[in-house]
Amino acid sequence: MPALMETEHAPADPAADNWLLYDGECPFCSAYVRMVRLRKNLGALRMVDAREHGAEYREATELGYDLNDGMLLKLSGRFYHGDESIHVLALASSSQDWFGRFNGWIFRSRKRSAALYPLLRSGRSMALRLLGREKLKQW
């Protein structure tokens, strides 16, 4: 019987499907995604604009996540929504620049993340209204 190559039965790498789903038309969300620097040990994380309505968007809405209530992070097969997503990202962020230090100081605390995220969500809603952009449509 021939020997199997190791790669033939290697389990799928759950980190290969890590992504952050955000509103690309929200200036705050887009700026956050550009500025966040994640530690190397987190692995690859794809930043996905929900406005493109790709596979990640469909997966999120099929699971019942309201993307107008917050960003959605999928990390190693687990989902983090809204304040949870920004908290987990802060824990994984590098603190080598001013934004990383500031982001970490605020959102590494679970309580501060939960308390402040509604303000961020309100800011997003106001910015979209002022810019004449619609909220994300849920399928």
C-alpha positions as a Markdown table, in Angstrom:
| # | Residue | x | y | z |
|---|---|---|---|---|
| 1 | Met | 0.0 | 0.0 | 0.0 |
| 2 | Pro | 1.5 | 3.4 | -1.0 |
| 3 | Ala | 2.3 | 5.9 | 1.8 |
| 4 | Leu | 0.1 | 8.9 | 1.9 |
| 5 | Met | 1.6 | 12.3 | 1.7 |
| 6 | Glu | 1.1 | 14.5 | 4.8 |
| 7 | Thr | -0.7 | 17.2 | 2.9 |
| 8 | Glu | -3.3 | 14.8 | 1.6 |
| 9 | His | -5.1 | 14.6 | 5.0 |
| 10 | Ala | -3.9 | 17.7 | 6.6 |
| 11 | Pro | -6.8 | 19.5 | 8.3 |
| 12 | Ala | -7.9 | 22.7 | 6.7 |
| 13 | Asp | -6.3 | 25.7 | 8.3 |
| 14 | Pro | -9.1 | 27.7 | 10.0 |
| 15 | Ala | -7.0 | 30.8 | 10.0 |
| 16 | Ala | -7.1 | 30.8 | 6.2 |
| 17 | Asp | -10.7 | 31.9 | 6.4 |
| 18 | Asn | -10.2 | 34.8 | 8.8 |
| 19 | Trp | -11.9 | 38.1 | 7.8 |
| 20 | Leu | -13.3 | 41.3 | 9.0 |
| 21 | Leu | -16.5 | 42.5 | 7.4 |
| 22 | Tyr | -17.0 | 46.3 | 7.5 |
| 23 | Asp | -19.0 | 49.0 | 5.8 |
| 24 | Gly | -16.7 | 50.4 | 3.1 |
| 25 | Glu | -18.8 | 53.5 | 2.7 |
| 26 | Cys | -18.5 | 54.5 | 6.3 |
| 27 | Pro | -15.5 | 56.8 | 6.7 |
| 28 | Phe | -14.9 | 55.7 | 10.2 |
| 29 | Cys | -15.0 | 52.0 | 9.5 |
| 30 | Ser | -12.7 | 52.4 | 6.4 |
| 31 | Ala | -10.2 | 54.5 | 8.4 |
| 32 | Tyr | -10.2 | 52.0 | 11.2 |
| 33 | Val | -9.5 | 49.1 | 8.8 |
| 34 | Arg | -6.7 | 51.1 | 7.2 |
| 35 | Met | -5.1 | 51.9 | 10.5 |
| 36 | Val | -5.4 | 48.7 | 12.5 |
| 37 | Arg | -2.1 | 46.8 | 12.6 |
| 38 | Leu | -2.5 | 43.2 | 13.8 |
| 39 | Arg | 0.2 | 41.2 | 15.4 |
| 40 | Lys | 1.9 | 38.6 | 13.1 |
| 41 | Asn | 0.7 | 35.7 | 15.3 |
| 42 | Leu | -2.9 | 36.4 | 14.4 |
| 43 | Gly | -2.2 | 35.2 | 10.8 |
| 44 | Ala | -3.8 | 36.5 | 7.7 |
| 45 | Leu | -7.0 | 38.6 | 8.1 |
| 46 | Arg | -8.8 | 39.7 | 5.0 |
| 47 | Met | -10.6 | 43.0 | 5.2 |
| 48 | Val | -13.9 | 42.7 | 3.3 |
| 49 | Asp | -16.2 | 45.5 | 2.3 |
| 50 | Ala | -19.8 | 44.4 | 3.0 |
| 51 | Arg | -21.0 | 46.7 | 0.2 |
| 52 | Glu | -19.5 | 44.3 | -2.3 |
| 53 | His | -22.1 | 41.6 | -1.1 |
| 54 | Gly | -19.6 | 38.8 | -1.5 |
| 55 | Ala | -19.6 | 35.4 | 0.1 |
| 56 | Glu | -18.7 | 36.8 | 3.6 |
| 57 | Tyr | -21.6 | 39.2 | 3.4 |
| 58 | Arg | -24.0 | 36.4 | 2.4 |
| 59 | Glu | -22.6 | 34.1 | 5.2 |
| 60 | Ala | -23.1 | 36.9 | 7.8 |
| 61 | Thr | -26.6 | 37.7 | 6.8 |
| 62 | Glu | -27.6 | 34.1 | 6.5 |
| 63 | Leu | -26.4 | 33.6 | 10.1 |
| 64 | Gly | -28.6 | 36.6 | 11.1 |
| 65 | Tyr | -26.0 | 39.2 | 11.8 |
| 66 | Asp | -27.1 | 42.8 | 11.3 |
| 67 | Leu | -24.1 | 44.6 | 9.8 |
| 68 | Asn | -25.7 | 47.9 | 10.5 |
| 69 | Asp | -25.2 | 47.1 | 14.2 |
| 70 | Gly | -21.5 | 46.5 | 13.8 |
| 71 | Met | -18.5 | 45.0 | 12.1 |
| 72 | Leu | -18.2 | 41.2 | 12.0 |
| 73 | Leu | -15.0 | 39.4 | 12.6 |
| 74 | Lys | -14.6 | 35.7 | 11.8 |
| 75 | Leu | -11.5 | 34.3 | 13.5 |
| 76 | Ser | -10.6 | 30.6 | 13.5 |
| 77 | Gly | -14.2 | 29.7 | 12.8 |
| 78 | Arg | -15.7 | 31.9 | 15.5 |
| 79 | Phe | -17.7 | 35.1 | 15.0 |
| 80 | Tyr | -17.4 | 38.3 | 16.9 |
| 81 | His | -19.9 | 41.1 | 16.2 |
| 82 | Gly | -19.9 | 44.8 | 17.1 |
| 83 | Asp | -18.2 | 45.6 | 20.4 |
| 84 | Glu | -16.9 | 42.0 | 20.6 |
| 85 | Ser | -15.1 | 42.4 | 17.2 |
| 86 | Ile | -13.4 | 45.6 | 18.1 |
| 87 | His | -12.4 | 44.2 | 21.5 |
| 88 | Val | -10.8 | 41.1 | 19.9 |
| 89 | Leu | -9.1 | 43.2 | 17.3 |
| 90 | Ala | -7.7 | 45.5 | 20.1 |
| 91 | Leu | -6.3 | 42.4 | 21.9 |
| 92 | Ala | -4.6 | 41.3 | 18.6 |
| 93 | Ser | -3.4 | 44.7 | 17.6 |
| 94 | Ser | 0.2 | 45.9 | 17.6 |
| 95 | Ser | 1.0 | 48.8 | 19.9 |
| 96 | Gln | 3.9 | 50.0 | 17.9 |
| 97 | Asp | 2.2 | 53.2 | 16.6 |
| 98 | Trp | 0.0 | 55.9 | 18.2 |
| 99 | Phe | -3.2 | 54.3 | 16.8 |
| 100 | Gly | -2.4 | 50.9 | 18.1 |
| 101 | Arg | -1.6 | 52.2 | 21.6 |
| 102 | Phe | -4.8 | 54.3 | 21.6 |
| 103 | Asn | -7.0 | 51.5 | 20.2 |
| 104 | Gly | -5.5 | 49.1 | 22.7 |
| 105 | Trp | -5.9 | 51.4 | 25.7 |
| 106 | Ile | -9.6 | 51.9 | 24.9 |
| 107 | Phe | -10.8 | 48.6 | 23.5 |
| 108 | Arg | -8.7 | 46.0 | 25.3 |
| 109 | Ser | -11.2 | 46.5 | 28.2 |
| 110 | Arg | -14.3 | 44.4 | 27.5 |
| 111 | Lys | -16.4 | 46.9 | 29.6 |
| 112 | Arg | -15.1 | 50.0 | 27.7 |
| 113 | Ser | -15.7 | 48.2 | 24.4 |
| 114 | Ala | -19.3 | 47.5 | 25.3 |
| 115 | Ala | -19.9 | 51.0 | 26.7 |
| 116 | Leu | -18.3 | 52.9 | 23.8 |
| 117 | Tyr | -19.4 | 50.8 | 20.8 |
| 118 | Pro | -22.9 | 52.3 | 20.7 |
| 119 | Leu | -21.3 | 55.7 | 20.3 |
| 120 | Leu | -19.3 | 54.5 | 17.4 |
| 121 | Arg | -22.4 | 53.0 | 15.8 |
| 122 | Ser | -24.3 | 56.2 | 16.2 |
| 123 | Gly | -21.4 | 58.1 | 14.7 |
| 124 | Arg | -21.5 | 55.8 | 11.7 |
| 125 | Ser | -25.2 | 56.3 | 11.3 |
| 126 | Met | -24.8 | 60.1 | 11.4 |
| 127 | Ala | -21.9 | 60.1 | 9.0 |
| 128 | Leu | -23.8 | 58.0 | 6.5 |
| 129 | Arg | -26.8 | 60.4 | 6.7 |
| 130 | Leu | -24.6 | 63.5 | 6.3 |
| 131 | Leu | -22.9 | 61.9 | 3.3 |
| 132 | Gly | -26.2 | 60.9 | 1.7 |
| 133 | Arg | -25.4 | 57.2 | 1.9 |
| 134 | Glu | -27.8 | 54.4 | 2.8 |
| 135 | Lys | -27.3 | 51.9 | 5.5 |
| 136 | Leu | -26.4 | 48.3 | 4.5 |
| 137 | Lys | -29.4 | 46.3 | 3.2 |
| 138 | Gln | -30.1 | 43.1 | 4.9 |
| 139 | Trp | -31.0 | 40.1 | 2.8 |
